[in-house]
Amino acid sequence: MNSSGLLETDRWHGKAFHGEWVQGAAKIDVREPATGEKLGEVGESRPDDLPAVVARAQAAQAEWAVQPAERRAALFRRVAQLLEADRGALIDAIVRETGGLRGKAEVELNGTIDEIIHSAAILVQPEGHILPSRDASRLSLARRVPLGIVGVIAPWNFPMLLAMRSVAPAIALGNAVILKPDPQTPIVGGVALARAFEEAGLPAGVFSVVNGGASVGEALVEARGVRMITFTGSTAVGRRVGELAGKHLKRVALELGGKSPFIVLDDADLEAAASAGAWGSFLHQGQICMASGRHIVHRKVVNEYVEILTRKAAALPVGDPYREQVAIGPIINAKQIARVDQIVKDSVAAGAKLATGGTYKGPFYKPTVLHQVRSGMPAYELEIFGPVAPVIVAEDEDDAVRIANDTDYGLSGAVQTGSLERGLRVARRIRSGLVHINDQTINDVAECPFGGMGASGNGSRFGSMNNWDEFTEWQWMTVGGKPTRYPF
Ligand code: NAD
């Protein structure tokens, strides 16, 4: 990958950022999913690198936490400016490394910059309360204090944004952070962040990036001195991370998978609903945790809805988003494309009707609509993480709500209806962390609480004010001018 600016290769090629750039124990090749072309290589970290990375972070954090808030905020503003100044190269890099469209990359970079700006802003918000005191001569207060070191484990689908939404607020609020990006996207998901903080003048050791897969991830979760883990990824790995964090009594924020319901009632504008539904299922090839995983459509309108959705799906051009004008790019890897295809085939074998798609060439899976999907079929039960829209028939409003909640997941949800009253009535009954009336399921902005219920998370919420709760803990402090005397 040739680039001037933050991603200039001389600085990081073959290295990991253990508070400073170090040669890796081995190399991790980073490949473009659309072509297989090698984009670069980073250095792999070893699990036994962690104690030294943690020791360095501990020393740096103690200094960082006592920097005046305005100085920390100024540094964050510089990070935002650096990313903005390198916009063109970063967008190209996100497109090539994640296989996403240019528009997706723009949303990702803009969201990343928003996270930084919001993190600079929370620094100058009140950081505690004055409490009622039982002794008039003493002041009683509650103050928010940083946790210490926060470990961040991020996925490959929106690697920059999903890392930064934890990294930025955690560092802003006085913590040091050790990030482990997914090994498929360590340049935009790790190098770019490290270079931006480094160029902005963040003291060495406050931010580190360790590269690798499960063994390095587990070593980070277990590392002595790491007080919290924020993990974004699959529910299966989230359970493992939660188990290890529990064993070591660490705070853990788990942002996991989803199977989000997209309900279409019989009074909906079907063209608009199908447009939203297509976006919800096919954006970034469906590789989004909030993807519309089940289209739950009122029996009266289901045939017309499937017809429109099928027309839209069949018209979406598929190909290499870096070199062609397409709407659907590649699936991240061969294992995932085989999994998507298996889910579609098994569902068809179980009685679902293939309205369009269901085939692939290389890494490119055609947008697929599956009609008459029912409980028990893989397309009904499993998170697909591919461009597949399963359509399920609902008999009425109550049945739609029942189906929507017929899942262990609870990340997002949406209702399409011509009646605001009906929309509110249905949306209130959906068990999910996010729900949108007359929109689709994919929405994430820095100022709103983001997180899932059920198997989609463990109750953590990211976003602006909520970040105080995630990345600090309370300390009760009392202070008096004179020492208190006791009967002893
Ligand atoms: P994944 O769980 O396979 O990997 C996520 C991260 O965990 C990667 O960095 C990976 O290297 C690391 N990892 C893997 N095994 C580990 C272990 N044993 N210990 C510690 N770390 C380990 O997920 P993925 O395939 O990268 O991402 C897709 C999944 O992520 C989907 O289920 C999707 O819904 C979910 N996701 C959730 C959100 C959200 O905000 N809720 C956002 C994006 C993706």
Coordinates of C-alpha atoms and ligand atoms in Angstrom, one line a residue:
M1 CA 0.0 0.0 0.0
N2 CA 1.6 3.3 -1.1
S3 CA 0.6 6.3 0.8
S4 CA 2.0 9.6 2.0
G5 CA 0.7 10.9 5.3
L6 CA -0.3 8.7 8.2
L7 CA 0.0 5.4 6.4
E8 CA 3.5 6.0 4.9
T9 CA 4.8 2.5 5.0
D10 CA 8.4 3.2 6.2
R11 CA 7.2 3.9 9.7
W12 CA 5.2 0.7 10.4
H13 CA 5.9 -1.9 7.7
G14 CA 6.4 -5.3 9.4
K15 CA 6.0 -3.7 12.9
A16 CA 3.6 -3.6 15.9
F17 CA 3.1 -0.5 18.0
H18 CA 4.0 -1.6 21.6
G19 CA 4.1 2.0 22.7
E20 CA 6.8 2.4 20.0
W21 CA 7.2 0.7 16.7
V22 CA 8.8 -2.7 17.2
Q23 CA 9.6 -5.6 14.7
G24 CA 7.1 -8.3 15.0
A25 CA 7.9 -11.9 16.0
A26 CA 6.5 -12.9 12.6
K27 CA 4.7 -11.1 9.8
I28 CA 1.0 -10.9 9.2
D29 CA 0.2 -10.3 5.5
V30 CA -2.7 -8.0 4.9
R31 CA -4.7 -8.8 1.7
E32 CA -7.4 -7.0 -0.3
P33 CA -10.5 -9.3 -0.1
A34 CA -11.6 -8.3 -3.7
T35 CA -8.4 -9.4 -5.4
G36 CA -6.2 -11.2 -2.9
E37 CA -3.5 -8.6 -3.6
K38 CA -1.1 -8.0 -0.7
L39 CA -1.6 -4.5 0.7
G40 CA 1.1 -4.6 3.3
E41 CA 2.4 -6.5 6.4
V42 CA 2.4 -5.8 10.1
G43 CA 4.4 -7.4 12.8
E44 CA 2.8 -10.1 14.9
S45 CA 2.8 -9.7 18.6
R46 CA 3.3 -12.7 20.9
P47 CA 1.3 -13.4 24.0
D48 CA 4.4 -13.0 26.1
D49 CA 4.9 -9.5 24.8
L50 CA 2.0 -8.4 26.9
P51 CA 3.7 -7.9 30.3
A52 CA 6.2 -5.4 28.9
V53 CA 3.4 -3.6 26.9
V54 CA 1.3 -3.4 30.1
A55 CA 4.2 -2.2 32.2
R56 CA 4.9 0.6 29.8
A57 CA 1.2 1.5 29.6
Q58 CA 1.0 1.6 33.4
A59 CA 3.8 4.1 33.7
A60 CA 2.5 6.3 30.9
Q61 CA -1.1 6.2 32.3
A62 CA -0.2 7.6 35.7
E63 CA 1.3 10.7 34.0
W64 CA -1.5 11.0 31.4
A65 CA -4.4 10.8 33.9
V66 CA -3.2 14.0 35.6
Q67 CA -2.7 16.1 32.5
P68 CA -5.2 19.0 32.5
A69 CA -8.4 18.2 30.7
E70 CA -7.9 21.0 28.2
R71 CA -4.5 19.7 27.2
R72 CA -5.9 16.3 26.6
A73 CA -8.8 17.8 24.7
A74 CA -6.4 19.8 22.5
L75 CA -4.5 16.6 21.6
F76 CA -7.8 15.0 20.5
R77 CA -8.6 17.9 18.3
R78 CA -5.2 17.4 16.6
V79 CA -6.0 13.7 16.1
A80 CA -9.2 14.7 14.3
Q81 CA -7.4 17.3 12.2
L82 CA -4.7 14.7 11.1
L83 CA -7.4 12.1 10.1
E84 CA -9.3 14.8 8.2
A85 CA -6.1 16.0 6.4
D86 CA -5.4 12.4 5.3
R87 CA -9.0 11.7 4.3
G88 CA -8.4 10.6 0.7
A89 CA -5.7 8.0 1.5
L90 CA -7.6 6.7 4.5
I91 CA -10.8 6.2 2.5
D92 CA -8.9 4.3 -0.2
A93 CA -7.3 2.1 2.5
I94 CA -10.6 1.3 4.2
V95 CA -12.2 0.5 0.8
R96 CA -9.3 -1.9 -0.1
E97 CA -8.8 -3.5 3.3
T98 CA -12.4 -4.1 4.3
G99 CA -13.8 -4.6 0.7
G100 CA -16.4 -1.9 1.4
L101 CA -17.9 0.7 -0.8
R102 CA -16.5 4.3 -0.9
G103 CA -19.7 5.5 0.8
K104 CA -19.2 3.0 3.6
A105 CA -15.6 4.1 4.0
E106 CA -16.7 7.7 4.2
V107 CA -19.3 6.8 6.9
E108 CA -16.6 4.9 8.8
L109 CA -14.0 7.7 8.7
N110 CA -16.6 10.4 9.5
G111 CA -17.8 8.3 12.5
T112 CA -14.2 7.8 13.6
I113 CA -13.6 11.6 13.6
D114 CA -16.9 12.1 15.4
E115 CA -15.8 9.8 18.2
I116 CA -12.7 11.8 18.6
I117 CA -14.5 15.1 18.7
H118 CA -17.0 13.8 21.2
S119 CA -14.2 12.5 23.3
A120 CA -12.6 15.9 23.3
A121 CA -15.9 17.4 24.4
I122 CA -16.7 15.0 27.3
L123 CA -13.4 16.0 28.9
V124 CA -14.7 19.4 29.8
Q125 CA -18.0 18.0 31.2
P126 CA -18.5 17.8 35.0
E127 CA -16.6 14.8 36.4
G128 CA -18.4 14.3 39.7
H129 CA -21.0 15.4 42.2
I130 CA -20.9 17.2 45.5
L131 CA -22.8 15.0 47.9
P132 CA -24.8 15.8 51.0
S133 CA -22.4 15.7 54.0
R134 CA -23.4 14.3 57.4
D135 CA -20.7 16.5 59.0
A136 CA -21.1 20.2 58.1
S137 CA -17.3 20.7 58.5
R138 CA -16.5 18.1 55.9
L139 CA -17.0 18.2 52.1
S140 CA -18.3 14.9 50.6
L141 CA -17.9 14.3 46.9
A142 CA -18.0 11.6 44.3
R143 CA -15.4 11.8 41.5
R144 CA -14.9 9.8 38.4
V145 CA -11.5 8.2 38.1
P146 CA -10.0 6.4 35.2
L147 CA -9.8 2.6 35.4
G148 CA -6.1 2.4 34.4
I149 CA -5.5 0.2 31.3
V150 CA -8.3 -0.7 29.0
G151 CA -7.9 -3.5 26.5
V152 CA -9.9 -3.1 23.2
I153 CA -10.6 -6.1 20.9
A154 CA -12.1 -5.1 17.5
P155 CA -13.6 -6.8 14.5
W156 CA -12.8 -6.4 10.7
N157 CA -16.0 -5.1 9.3
F158 CA -15.7 -1.4 10.5
P159 CA -12.3 -1.8 12.0
M160 CA -11.4 1.9 12.4
L161 CA -14.7 3.0 13.8
L162 CA -15.3 0.1 16.1
A163 CA -11.8 0.4 17.5
M164 CA -12.0 4.2 17.9
R165 CA -15.4 4.2 19.6
S166 CA -13.6 2.6 22.6
V167 CA -10.1 3.8 22.2
A168 CA -10.9 7.6 22.0
P169 CA -13.2 7.9 25.0
A170 CA -11.0 5.6 27.1
I171 CA -7.9 7.6 26.5
A172 CA -9.6 10.9 26.8
L173 CA -10.9 10.0 30.2
G174 CA -7.4 9.3 31.5
N175 CA -6.8 5.6 30.7
A176 CA -4.1 3.9 28.7
V177 CA -5.3 1.6 25.9
I178 CA -4.0 -1.6 24.4
L179 CA -5.8 -2.3 21.1
K180 CA -5.9 -5.7 19.3
P181 CA -7.4 -5.2 15.9
D182 CA -8.5 -8.2 13.8
P183 CA -5.5 -9.7 11.9
Q184 CA -7.4 -9.2 8.6
T185 CA -7.6 -5.4 9.0
P186 CA -4.7 -4.3 11.1
I187 CA -3.7 -1.3 8.9
V188 CA -6.9 0.7 9.0
G189 CA -7.9 -0.9 12.3
G190 CA -4.6 -0.4 14.1
V191 CA -1.7 1.3 12.3
A192 CA -3.9 4.3 11.2
L193 CA -5.0 5.0 14.8
A194 CA -1.5 4.5 16.3
R195 CA 0.0 6.9 13.7
A196 CA -2.6 9.6 14.3
F197 CA -2.1 9.5 18.1
E198 CA 1.6 9.4 17.6
E199 CA 1.7 12.4 15.2
A200 CA -0.6 14.3 17.5
G201 CA 1.9 14.0 20.3
L202 CA 0.3 11.4 22.7
P203 CA 2.9 10.4 25.2
A204 CA 4.5 7.0 24.3
G205 CA 2.8 4.1 26.1
V206 CA -0.6 5.7 26.5
F207 CA -1.7 3.8 23.4
S208 CA -0.4 0.5 22.1
V209 CA -1.5 -1.9 19.4
V210 CA -0.8 -5.6 19.6
N211 CA -1.3 -7.7 16.4
G212 CA -2.5 -11.2 16.2
G213 CA -5.5 -13.5 16.6
A214 CA -7.1 -15.5 19.4
S215 CA -4.0 -16.2 21.5
V216 CA -2.9 -12.6 21.6
G217 CA -6.5 -11.6 22.3
E218 CA -6.8 -14.0 25.2
A219 CA -3.4 -12.9 26.6
L220 CA -4.7 -9.3 26.5
V221 CA -7.9 -10.3 28.4
E222 CA -5.8 -12.2 31.0
A223 CA -3.0 -9.7 31.3
R224 CA -2.4 -8.5 34.9
G225 CA -2.8 -4.8 35.1
V226 CA -5.5 -4.6 32.3
R227 CA -8.6 -3.5 34.2
M228 CA -11.2 -3.6 31.5
I229 CA -11.9 -5.2 28.2
T230 CA -14.2 -3.9 25.5
F231 CA -14.8 -6.5 22.9
T232 CA -16.7 -6.1 19.7
G233 CA -17.2 -9.3 17.7
S234 CA -19.2 -12.6 17.5
T235 CA -21.3 -13.9 20.4
A236 CA -19.3 -17.1 20.5
V237 CA -16.0 -15.3 21.1
G238 CA -17.7 -12.8 23.3
R239 CA -18.8 -15.6 25.7
R240 CA -15.2 -16.8 25.9
V241 CA -13.9 -13.2 26.5
G242 CA -16.6 -12.7 29.2
E243 CA -15.7 -16.0 30.9
L244 CA -12.0 -15.0 31.1
A245 CA -12.7 -11.5 32.2
G246 CA -15.0 -12.9 34.9
K247 CA -12.2 -15.2 36.1
H248 CA -9.9 -12.2 36.5
L249 CA -12.6 -9.9 38.0
K250 CA -12.3 -7.4 35.1
R251 CA -14.9 -5.1 33.9
V252 CA -16.1 -6.2 30.4
A253 CA -18.2 -4.5 27.7
L254 CA -19.4 -7.0 25.1
E255 CA -20.8 -5.8 21.8
L256 CA -21.8 -8.9 19.9
G257 CA -23.8 -10.3 17.0
G258 CA -27.4 -9.7 16.0
K259 CA -30.4 -11.1 14.0
S260 CA -32.3 -7.8 13.9
P261 CA -36.0 -7.8 12.9
F262 CA -37.2 -5.5 10.2
I263 CA -41.0 -5.4 10.4
V264 CA -43.2 -4.3 7.5
L265 CA -46.8 -3.8 8.5
D266 CA -49.7 -3.8 6.0
D267 CA -50.1 0.0 5.9
A268 CA -46.4 0.6 5.0
D269 CA -45.2 2.4 1.9
L270 CA -43.8 -0.7 0.3
E271 CA -41.4 0.9 -2.2
A272 CA -39.8 2.9 0.7
A273 CA -39.9 -0.2 3.0
A274 CA -38.2 -2.4 0.4
S275 CA -35.6 0.3 -0.2
A276 CA -34.8 0.5 3.5
G277 CA -34.9 -3.3 3.8
A278 CA -32.5 -3.7 0.9
W279 CA -30.1 -1.2 2.5
G280 CA -30.5 -3.0 5.9
S281 CA -29.6 -6.4 4.5
F282 CA -27.2 -5.6 1.7
L283 CA -25.1 -2.7 2.9
H284 CA -21.4 -3.8 3.2
Q285 CA -22.6 -7.2 1.9
G286 CA -24.6 -7.7 5.1
Q287 CA -21.5 -7.9 7.2
I288 CA -22.8 -5.5 9.8
C289 CA -23.9 -6.5 13.3
M290 CA -27.1 -4.4 13.0
A291 CA -28.0 -5.8 9.6
S292 CA -31.7 -6.5 9.0
G293 CA -31.5 -10.2 9.6
R294 CA -35.2 -11.0 9.4
H295 CA -37.8 -9.2 7.2
I296 CA -41.0 -9.9 9.1
V297 CA -43.8 -8.9 6.7
H298 CA -47.6 -8.8 7.1
R299 CA -49.3 -11.5 5.1
K300 CA -51.5 -9.0 3.2
V301 CA -48.5 -7.3 1.6
V302 CA -45.8 -10.0 1.7
N303 CA -46.0 -11.0 -2.0
E304 CA -45.8 -7.4 -3.3
Y305 CA -42.9 -6.6 -0.8
V306 CA -40.9 -9.7 -1.9
E307 CA -41.4 -8.7 -5.6
I308 CA -40.1 -5.2 -5.0
L309 CA -37.2 -6.3 -2.8
T310 CA -36.2 -9.0 -5.4
R311 CA -36.2 -6.4 -8.2
K312 CA -34.0 -4.1 -6.1
A313 CA -31.6 -7.0 -5.1
A314 CA -31.2 -8.3 -8.6
A315 CA -30.4 -4.8 -9.9
L316 CA -27.4 -4.2 -7.5
P317 CA -24.1 -4.4 -9.3
V318 CA -21.5 -6.7 -7.6
G319 CA -17.7 -6.4 -7.9
D320 CA -14.5 -4.8 -6.8
P321 CA -15.5 -1.5 -5.0
Y322 CA -12.0 0.0 -5.5
R323 CA -11.9 -0.3 -9.3
E324 CA -15.5 -0.5 -10.3
Q325 CA -18.8 1.3 -9.6
V326 CA -20.6 -1.3 -7.6
A327 CA -23.2 -1.6 -4.8
I328 CA -22.0 -4.9 -3.4
G329 CA -18.3 -5.7 -2.8
P330 CA -16.5 -8.9 -1.7
I331 CA -17.1 -11.1 1.3
I332 CA -14.2 -10.9 3.7
N333 CA -12.8 -14.4 3.3
A334 CA -13.4 -17.8 1.7
K335 CA -14.6 -19.5 5.0
Q336 CA -17.3 -16.8 5.4
I337 CA -18.5 -17.1 1.8
A338 CA -18.8 -20.9 2.2
R339 CA -20.8 -20.4 5.5
V340 CA -23.2 -17.9 3.8
D341 CA -23.8 -20.3 0.9
Q342 CA -24.4 -23.2 3.3
I343 CA -27.0 -21.3 5.2
V344 CA -28.8 -20.3 2.0
K345 CA -28.7 -23.9 0.6
D346 CA -29.8 -25.5 3.9
S347 CA -32.7 -23.1 4.2
V348 CA -33.8 -23.8 0.6
A349 CA -33.6 -27.5 1.3
A350 CA -35.8 -27.0 4.3
G351 CA -38.5 -25.3 2.2
A352 CA -37.5 -21.6 1.8
K353 CA -38.0 -20.2 -1.7
L354 CA -35.0 -18.5 -3.5
A355 CA -36.4 -15.3 -5.0
T356 CA -33.0 -14.1 -6.3
G357 CA -29.3 -14.6 -5.8
G358 CA -28.0 -17.7 -4.0
T359 CA -24.8 -17.9 -6.2
Y360 CA -21.3 -16.5 -6.0
K361 CA -18.2 -16.1 -8.0
G362 CA -14.9 -15.8 -6.2
P363 CA -15.5 -13.6 -3.2
F364 CA -18.6 -12.0 -4.6
Y365 CA -21.9 -13.3 -3.4
K366 CA -25.1 -12.1 -5.2
P367 CA -27.6 -10.2 -3.1
T368 CA -30.1 -12.9 -2.1
V369 CA -33.8 -12.9 -1.2
L370 CA -35.2 -15.9 0.6
H371 CA -39.0 -16.1 0.8
Q372 CA -41.2 -18.2 3.1
V373 CA -38.5 -18.6 5.7
R374 CA -39.8 -20.2 8.9
S375 CA -38.7 -21.0 12.4
G376 CA -36.1 -23.7 12.6
M377 CA -34.5 -22.9 9.2
P378 CA -30.9 -21.7 9.4
A379 CA -31.8 -18.4 7.7
Y380 CA -34.3 -17.8 10.5
E381 CA -32.1 -18.8 13.4
L382 CA -28.5 -17.8 12.5
E383 CA -26.7 -14.5 12.1
I384 CA -25.7 -14.8 8.4
F385 CA -23.2 -11.9 7.9
G386 CA -23.7 -12.0 4.2
P387 CA -26.0 -10.3 1.6
V388 CA -29.1 -12.3 2.3
A389 CA -32.6 -11.0 3.2
P390 CA -34.7 -13.8 4.8
V391 CA -38.5 -12.9 4.5
I392 CA -40.9 -14.3 7.1
V393 CA -44.6 -14.0 7.0
A394 CA -46.5 -12.5 10.0
E395 CA -50.2 -13.0 10.4
D396 CA -50.8 -9.7 12.2
E397 CA -49.2 -7.1 14.4
D398 CA -49.0 -9.4 17.5
D399 CA -47.5 -12.2 15.4
A400 CA -44.9 -9.7 14.0
V401 CA -43.8 -8.8 17.5
R402 CA -43.7 -12.4 18.6
I403 CA -41.4 -13.3 15.6
A404 CA -39.3 -10.2 16.2
N405 CA -38.6 -11.3 19.8
D406 CA -38.2 -15.0 18.8
T407 CA -34.4 -14.8 19.0
D408 CA -31.7 -14.8 21.7
Y409 CA -30.2 -11.7 20.1
G410 CA -31.4 -8.1 20.7
L411 CA -29.3 -5.5 19.0
S412 CA -31.4 -3.5 16.6
G413 CA -34.9 -3.4 15.2
A414 CA -37.1 -1.4 12.8
V415 CA -40.8 -1.0 12.0
Q416 CA -42.3 0.2 8.7
T417 CA -45.8 1.5 8.9
G418 CA -48.1 4.4 7.7
S419 CA -49.2 5.0 11.3
L420 CA -46.9 6.6 13.9
E421 CA -49.2 5.3 16.6
R422 CA -48.8 1.7 15.3
G423 CA -45.1 2.2 14.9
L424 CA -44.7 3.3 18.5
R425 CA -46.9 0.5 19.8
V426 CA -44.9 -2.1 18.0
A427 CA -41.4 -0.6 18.5
R428 CA -42.0 -0.4 22.3
R429 CA -42.6 -4.2 22.4
I430 CA -39.3 -5.1 20.6
R431 CA -36.6 -6.3 22.9
S432 CA -33.5 -4.6 21.4
G433 CA -30.9 -2.0 22.4
L434 CA -31.9 0.2 19.3
V435 CA -35.2 0.5 17.5
H436 CA -36.2 2.7 14.6
I437 CA -39.7 3.6 13.3
N438 CA -39.8 4.0 9.5
D439 CA -36.1 3.4 9.1
Q440 CA -33.9 0.4 8.8
T441 CA -31.8 -1.3 11.5
I442 CA -28.3 0.1 10.7
N443 CA -27.7 3.2 12.7
D444 CA -24.8 4.2 15.0
V445 CA -23.8 7.8 15.9
A446 CA -21.4 9.0 18.5
E447 CA -24.0 10.9 20.6
C448 CA -26.5 8.1 21.1
P449 CA -26.4 5.1 23.4
F450 CA -25.3 2.0 21.4
G451 CA -25.5 -1.6 22.7
G452 CA -27.5 -4.8 22.6
M453 CA -29.7 -6.8 24.8
G454 CA -29.7 -10.6 25.2
A455 CA -27.0 -12.4 23.3
S456 CA -26.1 -9.2 21.6
G457 CA -24.2 -7.8 24.6
N458 CA -23.9 -7.7 28.3
G459 CA -25.7 -4.3 29.0
S460 CA -22.8 -2.0 28.1
R461 CA -23.5 1.1 26.1
F462 CA -21.1 3.3 24.1
G463 CA -21.7 6.8 23.0
S464 CA -21.0 10.3 24.4
M465 CA -22.3 10.6 28.0
N466 CA -22.4 6.8 28.5
N467 CA -18.7 6.6 28.0
W468 CA -18.2 8.1 31.4
D469 CA -19.9 5.0 32.9
E470 CA -18.0 2.6 30.7
F471 CA -14.5 4.0 31.1
T472 CA -14.3 5.5 34.6
E473 CA -15.3 4.3 38.1
W474 CA -16.5 6.3 41.1
Q475 CA -14.4 7.3 44.0
W476 CA -16.1 8.7 47.1
M477 CA -13.9 11.3 48.8
T478 CA -14.5 13.4 51.9
V479 CA -12.3 16.3 53.0
G480 CA -12.2 18.3 56.2
G481 CA -10.0 21.2 57.3
K482 CA -9.2 19.6 60.6
P483 CA -8.6 15.9 61.5
T484 CA -11.7 14.2 62.9
R485 CA -11.4 13.1 66.5
Y486 CA -13.0 9.7 67.6
P487 CA -13.8 8.3 71.1
F488 CA -10.9 5.9 70.9
Ligands
NAD1 P1 -14.8 -12.5 15.9 O1 -15.5 -12.7 17.2 O2 -14.4 -13.7 15.2 O3 -13.5 -11.6 16.1 C1 -13.5 -10.4 16.8 C2 -12.2 -10.1 17.4 O4 -11.9 -11.0 18.4 C3 -11.0 -10.1 16.4 O5 -10.1 -9.1 16.7 C4 -10.4 -11.5 16.7 O6 -9.1 -11.6 16.4 C5 -10.6 -11.6 18.2 N1 -10.7 -12.9 18.8 C6 -11.0 -14.1 18.2 N2 -10.9 -15.1 19.1 C7 -10.6 -14.5 20.3 C8 -10.4 -15.1 21.6 N3 -10.5 -16.4 21.9 N4 -10.0 -14.2 22.6 C9 -9.9 -12.9 22.3 N5 -10.1 -12.3 21.1 C10 -10.4 -13.2 20.1 O7 -15.8 -11.6 15.1 P2 -15.6 -11.1 13.6 O8 -15.8 -12.3 12.7 O9 -14.4 -10.3 13.5 O10 -16.8 -10.1 13.5 C11 -18.1 -10.5 13.2 C12 -19.0 -10.5 14.4 O11 -18.9 -9.3 15.2 C13 -20.4 -10.7 14.0 O12 -21.1 -11.6 14.9 C14 -21.0 -9.3 14.3 O13 -22.4 -9.2 14.5 C15 -20.2 -8.8 15.4 N6 -20.1 -7.3 15.5 C16 -20.8 -6.7 16.6 C17 -20.8 -5.3 16.6 C18 -21.5 -4.6 17.7 O14 -21.3 -3.4 17.9 N7 -22.4 -5.3 18.5 C19 -20.1 -4.6 15.7 C20 -19.5 -5.3 14.6 C21 -19.5 -6.6 14.6

